[in-house]
CSV table of C-alpha atoms in Angstrom, one decimal:
chain,number,residue,atom,x,y,z
L,1,GLU,CA,113.9,30.8,137.4
L,2,ARG,CA,117.4,32.3,138.1
L,3,LEU,CA,117.1,35.8,139.5
L,4,ASN,CA,120.8,36.6,139.3
L,5,TYR,CA,121.2,35.7,135.7
L,6,THR,CA,122.6,38.7,133.7
L,7,PRO,CA,121.3,38.7,130.1
L,8,GLU,CA,123.5,39.8,127.3
L,9,ILE,CA,122.7,40.8,123.7
L,10,THR,CA,124.8,41.3,120.6
L,11,ALA,CA,125.0,44.7,119.1
L,12,ASP,CA,127.4,45.6,116.3
L,13,GLY,CA,129.3,42.4,116.9
L,14,ARG,CA,129.8,43.1,120.6
L,15,PHE,CA,128.3,41.6,123.7
L,16,ILE,CA,126.6,44.2,125.8
L,17,ARG,CA,125.5,43.5,129.4
L,18,VAL,CA,121.9,44.6,129.8
L,19,ASN,CA,121.7,44.4,133.6
L,20,LEU,CA,124.6,46.1,135.4
L,21,ASP,CA,123.1,45.8,138.9
L,22,ARG,CA,124.3,43.3,141.4
L,23,PRO,CA,121.5,41.1,142.8
L,24,LEU,CA,119.9,42.6,145.9
L,25,TRP,CA,120.8,39.6,148.0
L,26,HIS,CA,124.5,40.2,147.3
L,27,GLN,CA,124.2,43.8,148.6
L,28,ALA,CA,124.2,45.3,152.0
L,29,ALA,CA,120.9,46.7,153.1
L,30,ASP,CA,122.2,50.2,153.4
L,31,THR,CA,123.2,50.3,149.8
L,32,VAL,CA,119.7,49.3,148.4
L,33,THR,CA,117.2,52.1,147.6
L,34,GLU,CA,113.5,52.0,148.4
L,35,GLU,CA,112.8,52.0,144.7
L,36,GLU,CA,114.9,48.9,144.3
L,37,TYR,CA,113.1,47.1,147.1
L,38,GLU,CA,109.7,48.0,145.6
L,39,ARG,CA,110.8,46.8,142.2
L,40,PHE,CA,112.0,43.5,143.7
L,41,TYR,CA,108.7,43.1,145.6
L,42,ARG,CA,106.6,43.6,142.5
L,43,HIS,CA,108.7,41.0,140.6
L,44,LEU,CA,108.5,38.6,143.5
L,45,THR,CA,104.7,38.9,144.3
L,46,LYS,CA,103.2,40.4,141.2
L,47,ASP,CA,101.5,42.9,143.5
L,48,TRP,CA,100.8,46.3,141.8
L,49,GLU,CA,101.1,48.2,145.1
L,50,PRO,CA,104.3,48.9,147.0
L,51,PRO,CA,104.7,47.1,150.4
L,52,LEU,CA,103.6,48.7,153.6
L,53,ALA,CA,106.9,47.6,155.2
L,54,TYR,CA,109.9,45.5,154.3
L,55,CYS,CA,113.0,44.0,156.0
L,56,HIS,CA,116.3,42.9,154.5
L,57,PHE,CA,118.8,41.0,156.6
L,58,PHE,CA,121.6,38.5,156.6
L,59,CYS,CA,121.9,35.7,159.1
L,60,GLU,CA,124.8,33.4,160.0
L,61,GLY,CA,124.4,30.1,161.7
L,62,ASP,CA,123.8,26.5,160.7
L,63,VAL,CA,122.5,27.9,157.4
L,64,ASP,CA,123.8,31.2,156.2
L,65,PHE,CA,121.1,33.1,154.4
L,66,THR,CA,119.8,36.5,153.2
L,67,ALA,CA,116.1,37.1,153.6
L,68,PHE,CA,113.6,39.7,152.3
L,69,LEU,CA,110.3,40.1,154.2
L,70,PHE,CA,107.4,42.3,152.9
L,71,VAL,CA,104.1,43.3,154.4
L,72,PRO,CA,101.5,43.8,151.5
L,73,HIS,CA,98.8,46.5,151.5
L,74,HIS,CA,96.0,44.0,151.2
L,75,ASP,CA,95.3,40.5,152.2
L,76,GLU,CA,95.4,38.3,149.1
L,77,PHE,CA,93.3,35.6,150.8
L,78,THR,CA,90.9,35.6,153.6
L,79,LEU,CA,92.0,33.8,156.8
L,80,THR,CA,89.5,31.0,156.0
L,81,GLN,CA,91.0,30.6,152.6
L,82,GLU,CA,94.5,30.4,154.0
L,83,LEU,CA,93.5,27.7,156.4
L,84,GLU,CA,92.0,25.6,153.6
L,85,ARG,CA,95.1,25.8,151.5
L,86,PRO,CA,97.8,23.0,152.0
L,87,LEU,CA,100.7,24.0,154.2
L,88,PRO,CA,99.3,27.3,155.3
L,89,GLY,CA,101.9,30.0,155.9
L,90,THR,CA,104.5,28.6,153.6
L,91,GLU,CA,103.6,29.4,150.0
L,92,ASN,CA,104.5,33.1,150.4
L,93,MET,CA,108.1,32.4,151.3
L,94,LYS,CA,110.1,31.5,148.2
L,95,VAL,CA,113.5,29.8,148.6
L,96,TYR,CA,116.5,30.2,146.4
L,97,ILE,CA,119.8,28.3,146.7
L,98,ARG,CA,122.7,29.9,144.8
L,99,GLY,CA,120.3,32.1,143.0
L,100,VAL,CA,118.2,29.2,141.6
L,101,TYR,CA,114.6,29.0,142.6
L,102,ILE,CA,113.9,25.8,144.5
L,103,THR,CA,110.5,25.9,146.1
L,104,GLN,CA,107.7,27.9,147.7
L,105,GLN,CA,106.3,24.9,149.6
L,106,VAL,CA,108.7,24.8,152.5
L,107,ASP,CA,107.0,23.4,155.6
L,108,GLN,CA,106.8,25.5,158.7
L,109,CYS,CA,108.7,28.5,157.4
L,110,LEU,CA,106.1,30.8,159.0
L,111,PRO,CA,103.2,30.0,161.4
L,112,PRO,CA,99.8,30.4,159.8
L,113,TYR,CA,99.1,33.6,161.6
L,114,LEU,CA,102.0,35.3,159.8
L,115,SER,CA,101.1,33.8,156.5
L,116,PHE,CA,100.2,37.2,155.0
L,117,ILE,CA,103.9,38.1,154.9
L,118,ARG,CA,105.6,37.7,151.5
L,119,GLY,CA,109.3,37.1,151.1
L,120,ALA,CA,112.3,35.3,149.8
L,121,ILE,CA,115.2,33.4,151.3
L,122,PHE,CA,118.5,33.2,149.5
L,123,ALA,CA,121.0,30.6,150.8
L,124,GLU,CA,124.4,29.5,149.4
L,125,ASP,CA,124.4,26.0,150.9
L,126,PRO,CA,124.0,23.2,150.2
L,127,PRO,CA,125.4,22.9,146.7
L,128,LEU,CA,122.7,22.2,144.1
L,129,ASP,CA,124.1,18.7,143.3
L,130,GLN,CA,123.7,17.8,147.0
L,131,LEU,CA,120.1,19.0,147.3
L,132,ASP,CA,117.5,16.5,148.2
L,133,LYS,CA,114.1,16.3,150.0
L,134,GLU,CA,115.6,15.6,153.4
L,135,THR,CA,117.8,18.7,153.1
L,136,LEU,CA,114.8,20.8,152.2
L,137,ALA,CA,112.8,19.4,155.0
L,138,HIS,CA,115.4,20.5,157.6
L,139,LEU,CA,115.9,24.0,156.1
L,140,PRO,CA,112.9,25.6,157.9
L,141,ARG,CA,114.1,24.4,161.3
L,142,HIS,CA,117.3,26.5,160.9
L,143,VAL,CA,115.7,29.6,159.4
L,144,ARG,CA,112.3,29.8,161.1
L,145,PRO,CA,113.3,31.3,164.5
L,146,LYS,CA,115.2,34.2,162.9
L,147,ILE,CA,112.5,34.8,160.3
L,148,ILE,CA,109.8,35.0,162.9
L,149,SER,CA,111.9,37.3,165.1
L,150,LYS,CA,112.5,39.6,162.1
L,151,CYS,CA,108.8,39.6,161.2
L,152,PHE,CA,107.9,40.9,164.6
L,153,GLU,CA,110.7,43.5,164.5
L,154,MET,CA,109.4,44.7,161.2
L,155,LEU,CA,105.7,44.8,162.4
L,156,HIS,CA,106.6,46.7,165.6
L,157,ASP,CA,108.4,49.3,163.6
L,158,LEU,CA,105.4,49.6,161.2
L,159,MET,CA,103.1,50.3,164.1
L,160,LYS,CA,105.0,53.4,165.1
L,161,GLU,CA,103.4,55.3,162.3
L,162,GLU,CA,99.7,55.8,163.0
L,163,SER,CA,98.4,55.9,159.4
L,164,THR,CA,100.4,52.9,158.4
L,165,ALA,CA,99.4,51.0,161.6
L,166,LEU,CA,95.7,51.5,160.8
L,167,LYS,CA,96.1,50.2,157.2
L,168,PHE,CA,98.0,47.2,158.5
L,169,PHE,CA,95.6,46.4,161.3
L,170,GLY,CA,92.6,46.9,159.0
L,171,ALA,CA,93.9,44.3,156.6
L,172,PHE,CA,95.5,41.7,158.9
L,173,ALA,CA,93.9,42.0,162.4
L,174,SER,CA,92.2,38.6,162.2
L,175,TYR,CA,95.6,36.9,161.7
L,176,LEU,CA,97.1,38.6,164.7
L,177,LYS,CA,94.1,37.7,166.9
L,178,ARG,CA,94.3,34.1,165.8
L,179,GLY,CA,97.9,34.0,166.8
L,180,MET,CA,97.0,35.2,170.3
L,181,ASN,CA,94.9,32.1,170.7
L,182,GLU,CA,97.4,29.7,169.1
L,183,ASP,CA,100.9,30.8,170.2
L,184,PRO,CA,101.1,31.4,174.0
L,185,GLU,CA,104.8,32.0,173.9
L,186,LEU,CA,104.4,35.1,171.7
L,187,ILE,CA,101.3,36.6,173.2
L,188,ALA,CA,103.2,39.7,174.4
L,189,GLU,CA,104.7,40.3,170.9
L,190,LEU,CA,101.3,39.9,169.3
L,191,ALA,CA,99.5,42.1,171.9
L,192,ASP,CA,101.7,45.0,170.9
L,193,LEU,CA,100.2,44.9,167.4
L,194,LEU,CA,96.5,45.0,168.4
L,195,LEU,CA,94.4,48.2,168.2
L,196,PHE,CA,91.1,48.9,170.0
L,197,HIS,CA,88.6,51.7,170.4
L,198,THR,CA,87.9,52.6,174.1
L,199,ASN,CA,85.6,54.8,176.1
L,200,ARG,CA,88.3,57.5,176.0
L,201,SER,CA,89.8,57.2,172.5
L,202,GLY,CA,86.9,58.7,170.5
L,203,SER,CA,87.2,57.9,166.8
L,204,ALA,CA,90.9,56.9,167.2
L,205,MET,CA,92.2,53.5,168.1
L,206,ILE,CA,94.9,52.8,170.7
L,207,SER,CA,97.3,49.9,171.0
L,208,LEU,CA,96.7,47.2,173.5
L,209,SER,CA,100.1,47.7,174.9
L,210,ASN,CA,99.4,51.4,175.4
L,211,TYR,CA,96.1,50.5,177.2
L,212,LEU,CA,97.9,48.2,179.5
L,213,GLN,CA,100.6,50.8,180.3
L,214,LYS,CA,97.9,53.4,181.2
L,215,LYS,CA,95.7,51.0,183.2
L,216,SER,CA,94.9,52.2,186.7
L,217,ARG,CA,96.8,50.6,189.5
L,218,THR,CA,93.5,49.5,191.1
L,219,GLN,CA,92.5,47.8,187.8
L,220,SER,CA,93.8,44.2,187.9
L,221,GLU,CA,92.2,43.0,184.7
L,222,VAL,CA,91.5,44.1,181.1
L,223,LEU,CA,88.0,45.5,181.0
L,224,PHE,CA,85.9,45.4,177.9
L,225,VAL,CA,82.4,45.8,176.5
L,226,THR,CA,81.1,43.8,173.6
L,227,GLY,CA,79.0,45.1,170.7
L,228,CYS,CA,78.5,45.1,166.9
L,229,LYS,CA,80.2,48.5,166.5
L,230,PRO,CA,82.0,51.0,168.8
L,231,ALA,CA,78.8,53.1,169.1
L,232,ASP,CA,76.9,50.1,170.5
L,233,CYS,CA,79.7,49.6,173.0
L,234,GLU,CA,79.6,53.3,174.0
L,235,THR,CA,75.9,53.0,174.7
L,236,THR,CA,76.3,50.0,176.8
L,237,PHE,CA,79.2,51.5,178.7
L,238,LYS,CA,77.1,54.6,179.6
L,239,GLN,CA,74.3,52.5,180.9
L,240,PHE,CA,76.6,50.6,183.2
L,241,LEU,CA,79.1,53.2,184.4
L,242,LEU,CA,81.9,51.6,186.4
L,243,PRO,CA,83.0,53.2,189.7
L,244,GLY,CA,86.5,54.6,189.6
L,245,ASP,CA,88.6,55.9,186.8
L,246,PHE,CA,88.7,53.0,184.3
L,247,GLU,CA,89.3,52.7,180.6
L,248,VAL,CA,87.3,50.1,178.9
L,249,LEU,CA,88.0,48.4,175.6
L,250,PHE,CA,85.3,48.2,173.0
L,251,VAL,CA,85.1,44.7,171.6
L,252,VAL,CA,83.5,44.5,168.2
L,253,ASP,CA,85.2,41.5,166.5
L,254,PRO,CA,84.4,37.9,167.0
L,255,PHE,CA,88.0,37.2,167.8
L,256,ASP,CA,88.4,40.0,170.3
L,257,GLU,CA,86.7,38.4,173.4
L,258,SER,CA,88.9,35.3,173.3
L,259,THR,CA,91.9,37.4,172.6
L,260,ILE,CA,91.3,39.5,175.7
L,261,MET,CA,90.6,36.5,177.8
L,262,ARG,CA,94.0,35.2,176.8
L,263,LEU,CA,95.5,38.3,178.4
L,264,ASN,CA,93.5,38.0,181.5
L,265,CYS,CA,94.6,34.4,182.1
């Protein structure tokens, strides 16, 4: 598979270039249209829906590369299925060197809790005739920090739009909560992506970061009530009204309690 190959056909004894467009990874992000990103995403993932969000960037360093990151509308696999697959979190990031498809099995390109993100990495080095297993094994070490940073940047931008945030959270909340329990260094980044019902939010959901910002000065910990659904939590909350002006999270997911305990630690 060579994505930048430009096919030509013969017509009336002349060669006619069919594809006049430059490859997206040779273009600046501000010159690519949304339609072009969506077309590229469909080609890359075979997903019939456009992505919820995307990110296109170039990085210079030990390895110079261009990357495209996409957040799909739906989870292709359940989290359990992801964990049962070999090398979880790596199959969705395809790697190309000089436009030639190399692999989608690159170890540690993304942590498991970000394995729902689809994307492609385009590097110019090393030359194809110098490519070996050792070189491929070291590639993720160079690209991983920037890829993870850009993933969180993209997700935080996505959460600014309420309707998009709800779609994203509904599809991938379990991944984020698993990350809260596995990656203590990025708890703050992950917490900004979590949504909860509270005793004050009604039918809406609020971000955990918003809850923490509004928390009363006399409230030293995150308060929560457990239940099977928000209505059950509301009933329990009314039975045991707390003194003072406190906002309480409604915890209805098996991951939620351990997630909040991580914040209270």
